[in-house]
Every structure is written in C-alpha cells, then in structure tokens.
C-alpha atoms as a printed R data frame, in Angstrom:
    type eleno elety resid chain resno      x       y       z
1   ATOM     1    CA   MET     A     1 32.042   9.553 -31.629
2   ATOM     2    CA   ASN     A     2 29.844  11.498 -34.025
3   ATOM     3    CA   ILE     A     3 26.482  12.413 -32.490
4   ATOM     4    CA   ASP     A     4 23.931  13.446 -35.123
5   ATOM     5    CA   LYS     A     5 22.570  16.713 -33.730
6   ATOM     6    CA   THR     A     6 20.425  17.501 -36.760
7   ATOM     7    CA   CYS     A     7 17.908  14.645 -36.459
8   ATOM     8    CA   ARG     A     8 15.629  16.209 -33.869
9   ATOM     9    CA   PRO     A     9 15.896  18.980 -31.308
10  ATOM    10    CA   PHE     A    10 16.328  17.947 -27.712
11  ATOM    11    CA   ILE     A    11 16.614  19.384 -24.255
12  ATOM    12    CA   TYR     A    12 19.391  18.659 -21.811
13  ATOM    13    CA   ALA     A    13 18.474  19.498 -18.227
14  ATOM    14    CA   SER     A    14 20.452  19.143 -15.029
15  ATOM    15    CA   PHE     A    15 18.990  18.901 -11.538
16  ATOM    16    CA   GLN     A    16 20.781  18.949  -8.215
17  ATOM    17    CA   MET     A    17 19.498  17.206  -5.081
18  ATOM    18    CA   ASP     A    18 21.561  17.150  -1.897
19  ATOM    19    CA   LEU     A    19 24.670  17.816  -4.005
20  ATOM    20    CA   ARG     A    20 23.645  14.999  -6.357
21  ATOM    21    CA   GLN     A    21 23.531  15.791 -10.033
22  ATOM    22    CA   LEU     A    22 20.832  14.363 -12.261
23  ATOM    23    CA   CYS     A    23 20.946  15.092 -15.969
24  ATOM    24    CA   ILE     A    24 18.195  14.543 -18.519
25  ATOM    25    CA   ILE     A    25 18.590  14.333 -22.281
26  ATOM    26    CA   ASP     A    26 15.164  14.300 -23.893
27  ATOM    27    CA   ASN     A    27 13.392  15.921 -26.850
28  ATOM    28    CA   ASP     A    28  9.934  15.663 -25.258
29  ATOM    29    CA   THR     A    29  9.504  19.211 -23.946
30  ATOM    30    CA   GLY     A    30  6.197  18.354 -22.247
31  ATOM    31    CA   PHE     A    31  7.780  15.471 -20.336
32  ATOM    32    CA   VAL     A    32 10.769  17.585 -19.304
33  ATOM    33    CA   ARG     A    33  8.480  20.459 -18.264
34  ATOM    34    CA   VAL     A    34  6.362  18.207 -16.000
35  ATOM    35    CA   LEU     A    35  9.425  16.489 -14.557
36  ATOM    36    CA   ASP     A    36 10.998  19.910 -13.984
37  ATOM    37    CA   LYS     A    37  7.953  21.077 -11.981
38  ATOM    38    CA   ARG     A    38  7.996  17.926  -9.834
39  ATOM    39    CA   ALA     A    39 11.733  18.262  -9.252
40  ATOM    40    CA   GLU     A    40 11.286  21.918  -8.324
41  ATOM    41    CA   ALA     A    41  8.556  20.976  -5.836
42  ATOM    42    CA   ALA     A    42 11.013  18.493  -4.309
43  ATOM    43    CA   GLY     A    43 13.561  21.310  -3.873
44  ATOM    44    CA   TRP     A    44 15.954  20.404  -6.695
45  ATOM    45    CA   GLN     A    45 17.998  23.041  -8.509
46  ATOM    46    CA   ARG     A    46 17.594  22.969 -12.305
47  ATOM    47    CA   ARG     A    47 19.466  24.056 -15.406
48  ATOM    48    CA   ILE     A    48 18.548  23.477 -19.047
49  ATOM    49    CA   PHE     A    49 21.140  23.024 -21.779
50  ATOM    50    CA   SER     A    50 20.637  22.992 -25.534
51  ATOM    51    CA   VAL     A    51 23.515  20.682 -26.546
52  ATOM    52    CA   VAL     A    52 24.437  17.064 -25.939
53  ATOM    53    CA   PRO     A    53 27.207  16.911 -23.365
54  ATOM    54    CA   ARG     A    54 30.441  15.126 -24.066
55  ATOM    55    CA   VAL     A    55 31.286  12.348 -21.643
56  ATOM    56    CA   GLU     A    56 34.057  14.558 -20.261
57  ATOM    57    CA   GLU     A    57 31.470  17.246 -19.485
58  ATOM    58    CA   LEU     A    58 29.312  14.750 -17.588
59  ATOM    59    CA   ALA     A    59 32.375  13.651 -15.636
60  ATOM    60    CA   SER     A    60 33.435  17.221 -14.845
61  ATOM    61    CA   MET     A    61 29.878  18.033 -13.688
62  ATOM    62    CA   ARG     A    62 30.190  15.096 -11.289
63  ATOM    63    CA   VAL     A    63 26.881  13.718 -12.496
64  ATOM    64    CA   ASP     A    64 25.442  10.906 -10.381
65  ATOM    65    CA   ALA     A    65 22.545   9.888 -12.627
66  ATOM    66    CA   LEU     A    66 21.454  10.391 -16.202
67  ATOM    67    CA   ILE     A    67 18.037   9.993 -17.769
68  ATOM    68    CA   VAL     A    68 18.357   9.752 -21.524
69  ATOM    69    CA   ASP     A    69 15.927   9.317 -24.390
70  ATOM    70    CA   ILE     A    70 18.323   7.639 -26.809
71  ATOM    71    CA   GLU     A    71 15.874   8.317 -29.637
72  ATOM    72    CA   ALA     A    72 16.463  12.043 -29.053
73  ATOM    73    CA   LEU     A    73 20.056  11.480 -30.167
74  ATOM    74    CA   GLY     A    74 19.041  10.055 -33.539
75  ATOM    75    CA   THR     A    75 21.156   7.310 -35.023
76  ATOM    76    CA   SER     A    76 23.937   7.849 -32.461
77  ATOM    77    CA   GLY     A    77 21.775   7.110 -29.414
78  ATOM    78    CA   TRP     A    78 23.006   3.562 -28.868
79  ATOM    79    CA   GLU     A    79 26.620   4.617 -29.422
80  ATOM    80    CA   PHE     A    80 26.212   7.421 -26.869
81  ATOM    81    CA   LEU     A    81 24.647   5.024 -24.350
82  ATOM    82    CA   GLU     A    82 27.489   2.522 -24.757
83  ATOM    83    CA   LEU     A    83 30.140   5.244 -24.483
84  ATOM    84    CA   VAL     A    84 28.611   6.828 -21.366
85  ATOM    85    CA   CYS     A    85 28.063   3.505 -19.590
86  ATOM    86    CA   GLY     A    86 31.553   2.269 -20.481
87  ATOM    87    CA   SER     A    87 33.342   5.500 -19.617
88  ATOM    88    CA   LEU     A    88 31.470   6.383 -16.422
89  ATOM    89    CA   PRO     A    89 30.763   3.116 -14.599
90  ATOM    90    CA   ASP     A    90 29.660   4.921 -11.406
91  ATOM    91    CA   LEU     A    91 27.024   6.911 -13.297
92  ATOM    92    CA   GLY     A    92 23.461   5.706 -12.821
93  ATOM    93    CA   VAL     A    93 21.873   5.573 -16.279
94  ATOM    94    CA   ILE     A    94 18.135   5.370 -16.900
95  ATOM    95    CA   VAL     A    95 16.802   5.125 -20.448
96  ATOM    96    CA   CYS     A    96 13.360   6.626 -21.011
97  ATOM    97    CA   ILE     A    97 11.741   6.324 -24.453
98  ATOM    98    CA   ILE     A    98  8.304   6.003 -26.002
99  ATOM    99    CA   ASN     A    99  6.958   2.459 -26.500
100 ATOM   100    CA   SER     A   100 10.183   0.496 -26.459
101 ATOM   101    CA   THR     A   101 10.447  -3.121 -27.512
102 ATOM   102    CA   THR     A   102 11.812  -5.969 -25.423
103 ATOM   103    CA   ARG     A   103 14.776  -6.109 -27.784
104 ATOM   104    CA   GLN     A   104 15.549  -2.416 -27.166
105 ATOM   105    CA   ARG     A   105 15.252  -2.777 -23.388
106 ATOM   106    CA   VAL     A   106 17.525  -5.827 -23.313
107 ATOM   107    CA   ARG     A   107 20.067  -4.107 -25.556
108 ATOM   108    CA   GLY     A   108 20.087  -0.981 -23.393
109 ATOM   109    CA   LEU     A   109 20.456  -2.912 -20.161
110 ATOM   110    CA   ASN     A   110 23.235  -5.028 -21.685
111 ATOM   111    CA   LEU     A   111 25.043  -1.840 -22.752
112 ATOM   112    CA   GLY     A   112 25.069  -0.725 -19.114
113 ATOM   113    CA   ALA     A   113 21.820   1.139 -18.412
114 ATOM   114    CA   ASP     A   114 20.711   0.653 -14.807
115 ATOM   115    CA   ASP     A   115 17.005   0.989 -15.505
116 ATOM   116    CA   TRP     A   116 14.507   1.545 -18.307
117 ATOM   117    CA   ILE     A   117 11.242   3.477 -18.281
118 ATOM   118    CA   ASP     A   118  8.686   3.494 -21.075
119 ATOM   119    CA   LYS     A   119  6.863   6.722 -21.848
120 ATOM   120    CA   PRO     A   120  4.263   7.730 -21.103
121 ATOM   121    CA   CYS     A   121  5.212   7.503 -17.456
122 ATOM   122    CA   HIS     A   122  4.370   9.375 -14.281
123 ATOM   123    CA   PRO     A   123  7.013  11.859 -13.096
124 ATOM   124    CA   GLU     A   124  6.734  10.506  -9.550
125 ATOM   125    CA   GLU     A   125  7.771   7.071 -10.840
126 ATOM   126    CA   VAL     A   126 10.706   8.639 -12.675
127 ATOM   127    CA   LEU     A   127 11.826  10.408  -9.489
128 ATOM   128    CA   ALA     A   128 11.438   7.188  -7.471
129 ATOM   129    CA   ARG     A   129 13.511   5.233  -9.996
130 ATOM   130    CA   ILE     A   130 16.202   7.915  -9.915
131 ATOM   131    CA   GLU     A   131 16.332   7.602  -6.132
132 ATOM   132    CA   ALA     A   132 16.507   3.791  -6.375
133 ATOM   133    CA   VAL     A   133 19.416   3.932  -8.834
134 ATOM   134    CA   LEU     A   134 21.263   6.430  -6.649
135 ATOM   135    CA   ARG     A   135 20.677   4.246  -3.553
136 ATOM   136    CA   ARG     A   136 22.063   1.180  -5.360
137 ATOM   137    CA   HIS     A   137 25.113   3.106  -6.526
138 ATOM   138    CA   ARG     A   138 25.640   4.564  -3.050
139 ATOM   139    CA   ARG     A   139 25.424   1.091  -1.470
140 ATOM   140    CA   GLY     A   140 27.922  -0.219  -4.022
141 ATOM   141    CA   ARG     A   141 30.395   2.524  -3.144
142 ATOM   142    CA   ILE     A   142 30.018   1.869   0.595
143 ATOM   143    CA   THR     A   143 30.729  -1.835   0.064
144 ATOM   144    CA   GLU     A   144 33.789  -1.083  -2.091
145 ATOM   145    CA   ASP     A   145 35.143   1.472   0.400
146 ATOM   146    CA   ALA     A   146 34.673  -0.828   3.388
147 ATOM   147    CA   GLY     A   147 37.531  -3.104   2.394
148 ATOM   148    CA   PRO     A   148 37.728  -6.800   3.249
149 ATOM   149    CA   LEU     A   149 35.468  -8.232   5.934
150 ATOM   150    CA   VAL     A   150 37.487  -9.875   8.716
151 ATOM   151    CA   ILE     A   151 35.517 -12.073  11.110
152 ATOM   152    CA   GLY     A   152 38.184 -13.919  13.025
153 ATOM   153    CA   GLU     A   153 41.421 -15.836  12.837
154 ATOM   154    CA   VAL     A   154 41.904 -18.499  10.204
C-alpha cells in the first residue's frame, strides 16, 4: 500500500485508558488539541506521532480503537481504511471528517468502520463514541470466549 504522505500534514496521537489504546490520525491540530485536553482530564496517557503507522505497528501497539480522518491521508485514505479494517477485525474504527456525504459514510461503514462522526463535533461525544465502540468490541469478545451455550439434554 502506498500512502501519500505529501498531500497534507497530519497528527497521529495515541491515548491509553485502563490499558486500552486509542489512536487518532487527524490533520486538524485544533481538534486534536481539544480532544487531547479532554482525554487528559479523563486521566488518559497521550503520545503524539508525526507519521502514519503501518498496520503492523497498530497491531504491535495492541490498539483497541482508532479514530481516523481519512481525508488527512490524501488519496490513500480509503485504501488505508479498508486495509486496517480487513487486517485488524478486533480494532474499533471510527472515521471523523468534515462535512461527509451519505455516500462517504456508507462506503466507510461498508469497508468496516464501526462508527462515523462528522466534524465539527464535541470532544465529549467523540469520547462517548469511543467508549461505546470499545464496549461493543468487549461484549463481542466475551461472547466468543464463552463457547457454546448448553441448556439441557437433547
């Protein structure tokens, strides 16, 4: 996959909450700054990166959720979204872009995104959606780990 890194600058940030990793790829420094302050107030640990991570890096970081502005990745945004969602099925993926169209939202959700947020948005809503995605993924893992349900003799 060839990600076009010259289109626009972007910020890659990682937050940790109760050993959960949340990564953000976004070129909107104001949005990331506000979200960073809210996450800090909630007790999350933060790191900021200046490069797009490879899928292997996300996997090795044991990332639980990803917020991505696919427009920040230029022409490779959709390809990146498809690759991440296909390669890391347990990763909660939230797309967050400015003024998306219905067609974009449907395409992103069909590629595997778990949720979609249009900017401008409130950071508290973003944090709540992150929590909701992580809860759904956690419930899915509990159900898978539980094994078959046995009620009685057949």
